[in-house]
mmCIF file of C-alpha atoms in Angstrom:
data_model
loop_
_atom_site.group_PDB
_atom_site.id
_atom_site.type_symbol
_atom_site.label_atom_id
_atom_site.label_comp_id
_atom_site.label_asym_id
_atom_site.label_seq_id
_atom_site.Cartn_x
_atom_site.Cartn_y
_atom_site.Cartn_z
ATOM 1 C CA UNK A 10 -9.786 -15.880 -21.091
ATOM 2 C CA UNK A 11 -12.356 -14.228 -23.840
ATOM 3 C CA UNK A 12 -12.595 -17.029 -26.661
ATOM 4 C CA UNK A 13 -11.836 -14.019 -29.093
ATOM 5 C CA UNK A 14 -10.202 -11.533 -26.815
ATOM 6 C CA UNK A 15 -8.678 -13.019 -24.863
ATOM 7 C CA UNK A 16 -7.949 -12.067 -21.510
ATOM 8 C CA UNK A 17 -10.397 -9.836 -19.845
ATOM 9 C CA UNK A 18 -10.439 -7.861 -16.924
ATOM 10 C CA UNK A 19 -13.809 -6.270 -15.548
ATOM 11 C CA UNK A 20 -15.457 -6.942 -19.267
ATOM 12 C CA UNK A 21 -12.450 -4.854 -20.907
ATOM 13 C CA UNK A 22 -10.118 -6.676 -23.528
ATOM 14 C CA UNK A 23 -6.687 -6.498 -21.899
ATOM 15 C CA UNK A 24 -5.418 -6.112 -26.346
ATOM 16 C CA UNK A 25 -7.459 -3.194 -26.826
ATOM 17 C CA UNK A 26 -6.418 -0.826 -23.812
ATOM 18 C CA UNK A 27 -2.460 -1.796 -24.989
ATOM 19 C CA UNK A 28 -3.450 -0.940 -28.627
ATOM 20 C CA UNK A 29 -5.222 2.567 -27.949
ATOM 21 C CA UNK A 30 -2.462 3.755 -24.971
ATOM 22 C CA UNK A 31 0.600 1.434 -25.440
ATOM 23 C CA UNK A 32 2.363 -0.278 -22.845
ATOM 24 C CA UNK A 33 3.174 -0.939 -19.837
ATOM 25 C CA UNK A 34 0.656 0.461 -17.904
ATOM 26 C CA UNK A 35 -0.687 0.027 -15.358
ATOM 27 C CA UNK A 36 -4.774 -1.085 -15.108
ATOM 28 C CA UNK A 37 -6.760 -0.807 -11.582
ATOM 29 C CA UNK A 38 -10.694 -2.182 -11.608
ATOM 30 C CA UNK A 39 -12.817 0.398 -10.119
ATOM 31 C CA UNK A 40 -15.583 -2.000 -9.085
ATOM 32 C CA UNK A 41 -12.643 -5.398 -8.294
ATOM 33 C CA UNK A 42 -11.618 -2.117 -5.656
ATOM 34 C CA UNK A 43 -15.351 -1.583 -4.750
ATOM 35 C CA UNK A 44 -16.618 -5.028 -4.357
ATOM 36 C CA UNK A 45 -13.369 -6.038 -2.056
ATOM 37 C CA UNK A 46 -14.232 -2.512 0.447
ATOM 38 C CA UNK A 47 -17.621 -4.075 0.476
ATOM 39 C CA UNK A 48 -17.014 -7.552 1.825
ATOM 40 C CA UNK A 49 -14.634 -5.823 4.105
ATOM 41 C CA UNK A 50 -16.720 -3.773 5.983
ATOM 42 C CA UNK A 51 -19.505 -7.306 5.428
ATOM 43 C CA UNK A 52 -16.709 -8.774 8.102
ATOM 44 C CA UNK A 53 -16.554 -6.631 10.666
ATOM 45 C CA UNK A 54 -20.442 -6.227 10.585
ATOM 46 C CA UNK A 55 -20.896 -9.540 10.891
ATOM 47 C CA UNK A 56 -18.405 -9.824 14.460
ATOM 48 C CA UNK A 57 -20.833 -6.526 15.918
ATOM 49 C CA UNK A 58 -17.599 -4.375 15.336
ATOM 50 C CA UNK A 59 -18.011 -0.393 14.758
ATOM 51 C CA UNK A 60 -14.899 -1.035 12.491
ATOM 52 C CA UNK A 61 -13.424 2.385 11.208
ATOM 53 C CA UNK A 62 -11.977 1.292 7.988
ATOM 54 C CA UNK A 63 -8.755 4.420 6.824
ATOM 55 C CA UNK A 64 -7.137 2.761 3.339
ATOM 56 C CA UNK A 65 -3.404 2.266 3.684
ATOM 57 C CA UNK A 66 -2.681 5.213 0.449
ATOM 58 C CA UNK A 67 0.868 4.026 0.479
ATOM 59 C CA UNK A 68 -0.074 1.342 -1.241
ATOM 60 C CA UNK A 69 -2.063 3.362 -4.389
ATOM 61 C CA UNK A 70 -2.619 6.470 -4.206
ATOM 62 C CA UNK A 71 -4.010 7.021 -6.913
ATOM 63 C CA UNK A 72 -7.252 10.205 -6.783
ATOM 64 C CA UNK A 73 -9.485 8.489 -9.145
ATOM 65 C CA UNK A 74 -8.652 5.127 -6.469
ATOM 66 C CA UNK A 75 -9.489 7.632 -3.322
ATOM 67 C CA UNK A 76 -12.430 8.719 -4.929
ATOM 68 C CA UNK A 77 -14.356 4.894 -5.737
ATOM 69 C CA UNK A 78 -13.497 4.224 -1.483
ATOM 70 C CA UNK A 79 -13.949 8.494 -0.464
ATOM 71 C CA UNK A 80 -18.056 6.595 -2.413
ATOM 72 C CA UNK A 81 -16.880 2.677 -0.511
ATOM 73 C CA UNK A 82 -17.668 5.683 3.451
ATOM 74 C CA UNK A 83 -13.724 5.004 3.968
ATOM 75 C CA UNK A 84 -11.539 7.370 5.537
ATOM 76 C CA UNK A 85 -7.128 7.241 4.590
ATOM 77 C CA UNK A 86 -4.083 6.747 6.928
ATOM 78 C CA UNK A 87 -1.493 8.294 5.562
ATOM 79 C CA UNK A 88 2.539 8.602 6.295
ATOM 80 C CA UNK A 89 3.339 11.876 4.698
ATOM 81 C CA UNK A 90 2.200 15.582 4.365
ATOM 82 C CA UNK A 91 2.203 15.089 0.456
ATOM 83 C CA UNK A 92 -0.603 11.826 0.900
ATOM 84 C CA UNK A 93 -2.617 13.810 3.289
ATOM 85 C CA UNK A 94 -2.940 16.399 0.482
ATOM 86 C CA UNK A 95 -3.814 13.707 -2.123
ATOM 87 C CA UNK A 96 -6.474 12.922 0.226
ATOM 88 C CA UNK A 97 -8.401 15.851 0.888
ATOM 89 C CA UNK A 98 -7.838 16.514 -2.389
ATOM 90 C CA UNK A 99 -9.751 13.776 -2.920
ATOM 91 C CA UNK A 100 -12.505 14.825 -1.146
ATOM 92 C CA UNK A 101 -11.637 12.347 2.644
ATOM 93 C CA UNK A 102 -12.822 15.111 4.624
ATOM 94 C CA UNK A 103 -10.213 14.635 8.249
ATOM 95 C CA UNK A 104 -11.788 13.388 10.661
ATOM 96 C CA UNK A 105 -11.346 10.166 7.682
ATOM 97 C CA UNK A 106 -7.530 10.577 8.271
ATOM 98 C CA UNK A 107 -5.074 9.238 10.484
ATOM 99 C CA UNK A 108 -1.597 10.045 10.182
ATOM 100 C CA UNK A 109 1.173 7.161 10.515
ATOM 101 C CA UNK A 110 4.723 7.476 9.569
ATOM 102 C CA UNK A 111 7.846 7.078 12.317
ATOM 103 C CA UNK A 112 9.321 10.480 10.782
ATOM 104 C CA UNK A 113 6.868 13.046 10.579
ATOM 105 C CA UNK A 114 8.553 16.247 10.079
ATOM 106 C CA UNK A 115 7.592 19.863 12.177
ATOM 107 C CA UNK A 116 5.841 21.356 8.628
ATOM 108 C CA UNK A 117 3.311 17.656 8.039
ATOM 109 C CA UNK A 118 2.582 17.999 11.731
ATOM 110 C CA UNK A 119 1.945 21.635 11.775
ATOM 111 C CA UNK A 120 -0.585 20.542 8.595
ATOM 112 C CA UNK A 121 -2.125 17.574 10.713
ATOM 113 C CA UNK A 122 -2.792 19.456 13.093
ATOM 114 C CA UNK A 123 -4.506 22.343 11.547
ATOM 115 C CA UNK A 124 -6.267 20.135 9.255
ATOM 116 C CA UNK A 125 -7.734 19.357 12.336
ATOM 117 C CA UNK A 126 -7.783 15.264 10.931
ATOM 118 C CA UNK A 127 -8.977 12.534 13.362
ATOM 119 C CA UNK A 128 -6.393 11.311 15.119
ATOM 120 C CA UNK A 129 -1.851 11.146 14.797
ATOM 121 C CA UNK A 130 -0.501 8.412 15.457
ATOM 122 C CA UNK A 131 2.618 9.600 17.767
ATOM 123 C CA UNK A 132 6.032 6.800 17.468
ATOM 124 C CA UNK A 133 7.959 7.939 20.139
ATOM 125 C CA UNK A 134 8.347 9.595 22.927
ATOM 126 C CA UNK A 135 10.578 12.744 21.283
ATOM 127 C CA UNK A 136 7.847 13.400 18.724
ATOM 128 C CA UNK A 137 5.090 12.765 21.604
ATOM 129 C CA UNK A 138 6.323 16.615 23.576
ATOM 130 C CA UNK A 139 7.808 17.511 19.654
ATOM 131 C CA UNK A 140 3.813 17.880 18.684
ATOM 132 C CA UNK A 141 2.497 18.665 21.906
ATOM 133 C CA UNK A 142 4.942 21.799 21.621
ATOM 134 C CA UNK A 143 4.190 22.455 18.159
ATOM 135 C CA UNK A 144 -0.341 22.316 19.589
ATOM 136 C CA UNK A 145 0.304 24.877 21.409
ATOM 137 C CA UNK A 146 1.811 27.185 18.458
ATOM 138 C CA UNK A 147 -0.874 26.605 16.676
ATOM 139 C CA UNK A 148 -3.536 26.821 20.326
ATOM 140 C CA UNK A 149 -4.736 24.152 19.062
ATOM 141 C CA UNK A 150 -5.089 20.124 20.668
ATOM 142 C CA UNK A 151 -3.904 17.660 19.416
ATOM 143 C CA UNK A 152 -5.509 13.961 18.596
ATOM 144 C CA UNK A 153 -3.148 11.529 19.389
ATOM 145 C CA UNK A 154 -3.018 7.562 19.782
ATOM 146 C CA UNK A 155 0.830 6.014 21.154
ATOM 147 C CA UNK A 156 1.542 3.196 18.031
ATOM 148 C CA UNK A 157 2.421 0.473 20.221
ATOM 149 C CA UNK A 158 5.320 -1.760 18.908
ATOM 150 C CA UNK A 159 4.303 -5.361 20.986
ATOM 151 C CA UNK A 160 7.569 -6.755 20.430
ATOM 152 C CA UNK A 161 5.105 -9.837 17.618
ATOM 153 C CA UNK A 162 6.745 -11.482 14.076
ATOM 154 C CA UNK A 163 4.060 -10.952 11.850
ATOM 155 C CA UNK A 164 5.861 -14.710 10.309
ATOM 156 C CA UNK A 165 6.130 -12.747 6.835
ATOM 157 C CA UNK A 166 9.299 -10.762 4.083
ATOM 158 C CA UNK A 167 11.878 -9.519 7.366
ATOM 159 C CA UNK A 168 11.765 -6.462 5.284
ATOM 160 C CA UNK A 169 7.866 -5.813 5.818
ATOM 161 C CA UNK A 170 7.592 -7.255 8.919
ATOM 162 C CA UNK A 171 7.370 -3.419 11.907
ATOM 163 C CA UNK A 172 6.490 -5.157 15.262
ATOM 164 C CA UNK A 173 9.151 -7.253 16.222
ATOM 165 C CA UNK A 174 11.633 -5.546 19.260
ATOM 166 C CA UNK A 175 14.480 -4.650 16.154
ATOM 167 C CA UNK A 176 11.983 -2.867 14.084
ATOM 168 C CA UNK A 177 11.991 0.836 13.960
ATOM 169 C CA UNK A 178 8.611 1.604 14.955
ATOM 170 C CA UNK A 179 6.665 1.909 17.487
ATOM 171 C CA UNK A 180 6.494 2.234 21.597
ATOM 172 C CA UNK A 181 8.082 -0.462 23.179
ATOM 173 C CA UNK A 182 5.317 -1.909 25.267
ATOM 174 C CA UNK A 183 6.759 -1.760 28.367
ATOM 175 C CA UNK A 184 8.107 2.572 27.509
ATOM 176 C CA UNK A 185 3.899 3.270 26.271
ATOM 177 C CA UNK A 186 2.230 2.526 29.838
ATOM 178 C CA UNK A 187 4.463 4.554 31.118
ATOM 179 C CA UNK A 188 4.459 7.148 27.937
ATOM 180 C CA UNK A 189 0.625 7.543 28.209
ATOM 181 C CA UNK A 190 0.507 8.146 31.477
ATOM 182 C CA UNK A 191 2.852 11.057 31.101
ATOM 183 C CA UNK A 192 1.054 12.516 27.682
ATOM 184 C CA UNK A 193 -2.056 12.410 30.044
ATOM 185 C CA UNK A 194 -1.280 15.081 31.338
ATOM 186 C CA UNK A 195 0.513 17.665 28.343
ATOM 187 C CA UNK A 196 -1.847 20.778 28.016
ATOM 188 C CA UNK A 197 -1.981 19.964 24.068
ATOM 189 C CA UNK A 198 -2.815 16.813 23.632
ATOM 190 C CA UNK A 199 -5.851 14.021 23.636
ATOM 191 C CA UNK A 200 -4.793 10.705 24.228
ATOM 192 C CA UNK A 201 -8.008 9.332 22.498
ATOM 193 C CA UNK A 202 -6.096 5.680 22.693
ATOM 194 C CA UNK A 203 -3.608 3.363 20.761
ATOM 195 C CA UNK A 204 -1.693 1.762 17.504
ATOM 196 C CA UNK A 205 -0.143 -1.280 16.244
ATOM 197 C CA UNK A 206 0.791 -2.321 12.792
ATOM 198 C CA UNK A 207 2.276 -6.275 13.683
ATOM 199 C CA UNK A 208 3.608 -6.153 9.647
ATOM 200 C CA UNK A 209 2.377 -6.813 6.259
ATOM 201 C CA UNK A 210 0.979 -10.016 4.145
ATOM 202 C CA UNK A 211 0.288 -11.630 7.166
ATOM 203 C CA UNK A 212 -1.767 -15.467 6.859
ATOM 204 C CA UNK A 213 -1.978 -16.639 9.832
ATOM 205 C CA UNK A 214 -4.506 -15.493 13.117
ATOM 206 C CA UNK A 215 -1.750 -16.242 15.034
ATOM 207 C CA UNK A 216 0.735 -12.970 15.250
ATOM 208 C CA UNK A 217 -2.987 -11.523 14.680
ATOM 209 C CA UNK A 218 -4.264 -12.139 18.296
ATOM 210 C CA UNK A 219 -1.138 -12.149 19.525
ATOM 211 C CA UNK A 220 -0.718 -8.496 19.501
ATOM 212 C CA UNK A 221 -4.380 -7.354 19.788
ATOM 213 C CA UNK A 222 -3.894 -9.494 23.678
ATOM 214 C CA UNK A 223 -1.101 -7.593 24.373
ATOM 215 C CA UNK A 224 -2.816 -4.538 23.560
ATOM 216 C CA UNK A 225 -5.687 -5.245 25.467
ATOM 217 C CA UNK A 226 -4.140 -6.277 28.404
ATOM 218 C CA UNK A 227 -1.742 -2.682 29.066
ATOM 219 C CA UNK A 228 -5.677 -1.253 27.873
ATOM 220 C CA UNK A 229 -6.303 -2.281 31.449
ATOM 221 C CA UNK A 230 -3.853 -1.043 32.297
ATOM 222 C CA UNK A 231 -3.900 1.927 31.461
ATOM 223 C CA UNK A 232 -7.220 2.398 32.593
ATOM 224 C CA UNK A 233 -6.260 1.450 35.982
ATOM 225 C CA UNK A 234 -4.310 3.933 36.710
ATOM 226 C CA UNK A 235 -7.039 6.235 36.175
ATOM 227 C CA UNK A 236 -6.435 6.905 32.679
ATOM 228 C CA UNK A 237 -9.411 6.572 29.632
ATOM 229 C CA UNK A 238 -7.824 4.690 26.432
ATOM 230 C CA UNK A 239 -11.247 5.898 24.075
ATOM 231 C CA UNK A 240 -9.847 4.182 20.570
ATOM 232 C CA UNK A 241 -7.542 1.202 19.457
ATOM 233 C CA UNK A 242 -6.361 1.492 16.061
ATOM 234 C CA UNK A 243 -5.357 -2.683 14.436
ATOM 235 C CA UNK A 244 -3.689 -1.140 11.857
ATOM 236 C CA UNK A 245 -3.452 -3.906 8.752
ATOM 237 C CA UNK A 246 -1.813 -6.369 7.301
ATOM 238 C CA UNK A 247 -3.936 -8.777 6.012
ATOM 239 C CA UNK A 248 -2.576 -10.703 3.647
ATOM 240 C CA UNK A 249 -3.268 -11.937 -0.186
ATOM 241 C CA UNK A 250 -3.372 -14.836 -2.262
ATOM 242 C CA UNK A 251 -0.160 -13.492 -4.995
ATOM 243 C CA UNK A 252 1.396 -17.774 -5.754
ATOM 244 C CA UNK A 253 -0.397 -20.257 -3.411
ATOM 245 C CA UNK A 254 -0.651 -19.704 -0.094
ATOM 246 C CA UNK A 255 -3.977 -20.082 1.913
ATOM 247 C CA UNK A 256 -4.582 -16.163 2.283
ATOM 248 C CA UNK A 257 -7.177 -15.915 4.654
ATOM 249 C CA UNK A 258 -10.409 -13.864 5.125
ATOM 250 C CA UNK A 259 -11.818 -10.525 6.743
ATOM 251 C CA UNK A 260 -13.927 -13.205 8.621
ATOM 252 C CA UNK A 261 -10.781 -14.059 10.084
ATOM 253 C CA UNK A 262 -9.294 -10.746 10.948
ATOM 254 C CA UNK A 263 -13.177 -9.628 12.396
ATOM 255 C CA UNK A 264 -13.631 -12.734 14.819
ATOM 256 C CA UNK A 265 -9.497 -12.250 15.738
ATOM 257 C CA UNK A 266 -10.740 -8.670 16.730
ATOM 258 C CA UNK A 267 -13.672 -9.483 18.418
ATOM 259 C CA UNK A 268 -12.321 -11.870 20.858
ATOM 260 C CA UNK A 269 -9.486 -9.730 21.871
ATOM 261 C CA UNK A 270 -10.546 -6.513 21.452
ATOM 262 C CA UNK A 271 -14.264 -6.654 20.991
ATOM 263 C CA UNK A 272 -14.658 -6.043 25.222
ATOM 264 C CA UNK A 273 -13.109 -3.209 25.282
ATOM 265 C CA UNK A 274 -16.146 -0.380 24.933
ATOM 266 C CA UNK A 275 -13.003 1.218 22.605
ATOM 267 C CA UNK A 276 -14.076 2.771 18.729
ATOM 268 C CA UNK A 277 -11.877 -0.062 16.654
ATOM 269 C CA UNK A 278 -10.295 1.176 13.277
ATOM 270 C CA UNK A 279 -8.150 -0.502 10.353
ATOM 271 C CA UNK A 280 -6.044 0.273 8.039
ATOM 272 C CA UNK A 281 -6.747 -2.278 5.244
ATOM 273 C CA UNK A 282 -3.828 -1.176 1.824
ATOM 274 C CA UNK A 283 -2.273 -4.455 0.043
ATOM 275 C CA UNK A 284 -6.144 -6.877 0.859
ATOM 276 C CA UNK A 285 -7.816 -4.177 -0.878
ATOM 277 C CA UNK A 286 -6.065 -3.055 -2.914
ATOM 278 C CA UNK A 287 -3.170 -5.389 -4.769
ATOM 279 C CA UNK A 288 -5.843 -7.870 -6.009
ATOM 280 C CA UNK A 289 -7.857 -4.129 -8.116
ATOM 281 C CA UNK A 290 -4.940 -3.918 -10.469
ATOM 282 C CA UNK A 291 -2.686 -5.237 -13.349
ATOM 283 C CA UNK A 292 0.626 -4.136 -15.249
ATOM 284 C CA UNK A 293 0.394 -4.732 -18.955
ATOM 285 C CA UNK A 294 3.831 -5.248 -21.078
ATOM 286 C CA UNK A 295 4.722 -5.886 -23.905
ATOM 287 C CA UNK A 296 7.593 -8.898 -25.139
ATOM 288 C CA UNK A 297 10.103 -7.046 -26.330
ATOM 289 C CA UNK A 298 12.088 -9.718 -27.359
ATOM 290 C CA UNK A 299 12.651 -13.231 -26.651
ATOM 291 C CA UNK A 300 16.055 -15.208 -26.524
ATOM 292 C CA UNK A 301 16.797 -18.693 -26.674
ATOM 293 C CA UNK A 302 19.543 -20.077 -24.772
ATOM 294 C CA UNK A 303 19.692 -22.194 -21.221
ATOM 295 C CA UNK A 304 17.900 -20.688 -19.578
ATOM 296 C CA UNK A 305 15.853 -19.155 -22.801
ATOM 297 C CA UNK A 306 14.484 -15.635 -21.868
ATOM 298 C CA UNK A 307 11.017 -13.185 -22.581
ATOM 299 C CA UNK A 308 12.553 -9.635 -22.204
ATOM 300 C CA UNK A 309 9.514 -7.275 -21.279
ATOM 301 C CA UNK A 310 8.854 -3.584 -22.135
ATOM 302 C CA UNK A 311 7.963 -2.848 -18.206
ATOM 303 C CA UNK A 312 11.177 -3.146 -16.103
ATOM 304 C CA UNK A 313 12.428 -2.696 -12.542
ATOM 305 C CA UNK A 314 12.190 0.689 -12.395
ATOM 306 C CA UNK A 315 7.996 0.117 -12.991
ATOM 307 C CA UNK A 316 7.334 -2.621 -10.775
ATOM 308 C CA UNK A 317 9.951 -3.277 -8.013
ATOM 309 C CA UNK A 318 8.769 -5.424 -5.814
ATOM 310 C CA UNK A 319 10.177 -8.713 -7.219
ATOM 311 C CA UNK A 320 13.946 -6.895 -7.150
ATOM 312 C CA UNK A 321 12.954 -4.957 -3.875
ATOM 313 C CA UNK A 322 11.042 -8.514 -1.632
ATOM 314 C CA UNK A 323 12.256 -11.255 -4.447
ATOM 315 C CA UNK A 324 7.692 -10.885 -4.609
ATOM 316 C CA UNK A 325 6.311 -13.654 -7.177
ATOM 317 C CA UNK A 326 3.396 -12.132 -8.568
ATOM 318 C CA UNK A 327 1.442 -14.383 -11.860
ATOM 319 C CA UNK A 328 2.480 -13.529 -15.440
ATOM 320 C CA UNK A 329 -1.025 -14.374 -18.285
ATOM 321 C CA UNK A 330 -0.431 -14.143 -22.077
ATOM 322 C CA UNK A 331 -3.169 -12.032 -22.764
ATOM 323 C CA UNK A 332 -3.628 -14.047 -26.546
ATOM 324 C CA UNK A 333 -6.979 -16.768 -26.611
ATOM 325 C CA UNK A 334 -4.079 -19.142 -28.341
ATOM 326 C CA UNK A 335 -2.588 -18.752 -25.079
ATOM 327 C CA UNK A 336 -4.469 -21.310 -22.520
ATOM 328 C CA UNK A 337 -4.042 -24.322 -25.439
ATOM 329 C CA UNK A 338 -0.558 -23.652 -26.309
ATOM 330 C CA UNK A 339 2.408 -26.191 -24.866
ATOM 331 C CA UNK A 340 3.848 -25.115 -21.824
ATOM 332 C CA UNK A 341 8.006 -23.792 -21.524
ATOM 333 C CA UNK A 342 10.099 -22.833 -18.253
ATOM 334 C CA UNK A 343 11.589 -18.932 -19.229
ATOM 335 C CA UNK A 344 13.513 -16.740 -16.990
ATOM 336 C CA UNK A 345 11.125 -12.768 -17.580
ATOM 337 C CA UNK A 346 12.872 -10.201 -17.292
ATOM 338 C CA UNK A 347 12.744 -6.353 -18.392
ATOM 339 C CA UNK A 348 15.037 -4.309 -20.337
ATOM 340 C CA UNK A 349 16.667 -2.263 -16.622
ATOM 341 C CA UNK A 350 19.739 -2.814 -16.907
ATOM 342 C CA UNK A 351 20.915 -4.324 -13.560
ATOM 343 C CA UNK A 352 21.246 -8.785 -12.759
ATOM 344 C CA UNK A 353 17.590 -7.990 -10.218
ATOM 345 C CA UNK A 354 15.881 -6.828 -13.228
ATOM 346 C CA UNK A 355 13.636 -9.697 -12.838
ATOM 347 C CA UNK A 356 10.357 -10.985 -12.636
ATOM 348 C CA UNK A 357 10.342 -14.492 -12.424
ATOM 349 C CA UNK A 358 12.514 -17.803 -13.031
ATOM 350 C CA UNK A 359 11.885 -20.971 -14.930
ATOM 351 C CA UNK A 360 7.817 -19.186 -14.804
ATOM 352 C CA UNK A 361 5.808 -21.817 -17.308
ATOM 353 C CA UNK A 362 3.651 -19.815 -20.523
ATOM 354 C CA UNK A 363 3.598 -20.466 -23.883
ATOM 355 C CA UNK A 364 6.465 -22.091 -25.427
ATOM 356 C CA UNK A 365 5.372 -19.493 -29.153
ATOM 357 C CA UNK A 366 5.351 -16.660 -26.718
ATOM 358 C CA UNK A 367 7.278 -14.051 -29.625
ATOM 359 C CA UNK A 368 8.178 -9.864 -29.876
ATOM 360 C CA UNK A 369 4.910 -8.054 -29.496
ATOM 361 C CA UNK A 370 2.702 -10.274 -27.428
ATOM 362 C CA UNK A 371 0.846 -9.253 -24.484
ATOM 363 C CA UNK A 372 1.275 -10.470 -20.614
ATOM 364 C CA UNK A 373 -0.713 -9.444 -17.568
ATOM 365 C CA UNK A 374 1.326 -9.295 -14.156
ATOM 366 C CA UNK A 375 -1.637 -10.173 -12.079
ATOM 367 C CA UNK A 376 -1.867 -8.961 -8.196
ATOM 368 C CA UNK A 377 -0.168 -5.853 -9.098
ATOM 369 C CA UNK A 378 -2.482 -2.705 -7.606
ATOM 370 C CA UNK A 379 -0.284 -2.868 -3.730
ATOM 371 C CA UNK A 380 2.878 -1.066 -4.387
ATOM 372 C CA UNK A 381 3.447 -0.715 -7.780
ATOM 373 C CA UNK A 382 2.700 2.267 -9.572
ATOM 374 C CA UNK A 383 3.291 4.438 -6.546
ATOM 375 C CA UNK A 384 6.430 2.695 -5.350
ATOM 376 C CA UNK A 385 7.832 3.084 -9.940
ATOM 377 C CA UNK A 386 10.580 5.605 -10.080
ATOM 378 C CA UNK A 387 12.728 6.906 -13.628
ATOM 379 C CA UNK A 388 16.013 4.963 -13.455
ATOM 380 C CA UNK A 389 17.138 4.859 -17.167
ATOM 381 C CA UNK A 390 15.227 7.705 -17.263
ATOM 382 C CA UNK A 391 12.092 5.335 -18.354
ATOM 383 C CA UNK A 392 8.818 7.596 -18.643
ATOM 384 C CA UNK A 393 6.670 6.769 -15.638
ATOM 385 C CA UNK A 394 4.100 4.622 -17.382
ATOM 386 C CA UNK A 395 0.261 4.935 -18.679
ATOM 387 C CA UNK A 396 -2.746 4.397 -15.292
ATOM 388 C CA UNK A 397 -5.793 3.364 -17.383
ATOM 389 C CA UNK A 398 -8.912 3.070 -15.052
ATOM 390 C CA UNK A 399 -11.770 -0.241 -15.437
ATOM 391 C CA UNK A 400 -15.227 -0.017 -14.812
ATOM 392 C CA UNK A 401 -17.557 -2.205 -15.297
ATOM 393 C CA UNK A 402 -17.181 -2.799 -19.137
ATOM 394 C CA UNK A 403 -15.928 1.298 -19.281
ATOM 395 C CA UNK A 404 -12.328 2.618 -19.525
ATOM 396 C CA UNK A 405 -10.685 6.245 -19.470
ATOM 397 C CA UNK A 406 -7.032 7.123 -18.856
ATOM 398 C CA UNK A 407 -6.275 8.770 -15.811
ATOM 399 C CA UNK A 408 -1.972 9.099 -15.941
ATOM 400 C CA UNK A 409 -1.081 10.015 -19.449
ATOM 401 C CA UNK A 410 2.640 8.541 -20.658
ATOM 402 C CA UNK A 411 5.228 10.543 -18.817
ATOM 403 C CA UNK A 412 6.836 12.138 -22.021
ATOM 404 C CA UNK A 413 11.210 11.808 -21.781
ATOM 405 C CA UNK A 414 10.160 15.696 -22.861
ATOM 406 C CA UNK A 415 9.028 16.023 -19.395
ATOM 407 C CA UNK A 416 10.990 13.602 -17.694
ATOM 408 C CA UNK A 417 14.097 16.161 -18.087
ATOM 409 C CA UNK A 418 11.895 19.774 -17.925
ATOM 410 C CA UNK A 419 12.446 20.308 -14.512
ATOM 411 C CA UNK A 420 16.223 19.779 -14.837
ATOM 412 C CA UNK A 421 18.353 23.200 -14.928
ATOM 413 C CA UNK A 422 22.169 23.712 -15.963
ATOM 414 C CA UNK A 423 24.074 26.428 -13.772
ATOM 415 C CA UNK A 424 25.036 29.001 -16.508
ATOM 416 C CA UNK A 425 28.109 28.943 -15.587
ATOM 417 C CA UNK A 426 29.254 25.022 -17.256
ATOM 418 C CA UNK A 427 28.065 27.303 -20.264
ATOM 419 C CA UNK A 428 30.454 29.971 -19.810
ATOM 420 C CA UNK A 429 32.939 27.247 -19.012
ATOM 421 C CA UNK A 430 32.582 25.948 -22.846
ATOM 422 C CA UNK A 431 35.766 25.682 -24.091
#
């Protein structure tokens, strides 16, 4: 916070961006991304782990961000054919691409095989056999890891837990050993190892330790049956501090991986998403109106169609006034809401913000770089917001605000409706 310019991000006053491109506006800090990417890498190096890092691009898929991470030596973890094309377009090499996800179509699998990507994480016996057939028709051999569901509770929000027995992801760990033996004999499959992803926003070591220990036991059992296990994909899930959580350091995760998987002589990979992207982004918004009452409301020009997380996950995001005077002003509890016609379009309840916040004032919603702009929709015919990249004092628009004309342009009305006009 600067005494004259108010809130800054990577040295740029936010009010100058708002004045230039309007609000709502997504702002990504390239150098914040860079520093976090470096910190994560160094944590594994300190534990003597040769870790392949693949950014989970579902959390933030803009070409500029992918370019920054590519320069940091990161590959990507993708969950669709569209993400694959996006990653390759940003200069990421096929050997840096890992394809995860529970519902890959024949077309997507064919594309992955033809592009010769690093690895396809298979989620079921059915997918494994389907992939073998597709690879045969392409005349190629697919590099595959079996994604195991280790039945470990990640102790996180129900909607972002992925490694429990009832979750839709992965192969039940008892079946996986048997399937590995079957997969090893398939002609067009090269089984490289196992993959796991326990959940997202995980804040303690225990679920990681439990999941990875279970995986280590499986590796030993598969090897005792005479099969080779070359690699383990450790997934992602490292949590951050949104509110007052005690967020673990990358060193914790590196330590747990070294302790549980370090002696297996396997190639290791990790799919960090939120940890890199969430603190690297903010959503800048302006107050449309205030409404006095009990409670009192602040109505922003950003809404749940821009940032879905609070409506979908009851997630907490810091909200900070941009004006320099905000620091010395008494606060009052406000409900902070958007203009969308849904009761769930609410960013915060009884949040203490300056009592004199008024129409036209700017606020920043913090830690919105993960699952923010990527989950935006055009609900209520609200065009997609501008995106801006900041890099050590420089800034540029990296996606123009969509116009309502662009939004309508892709729609057509069948000819017969015109002829029915009375």
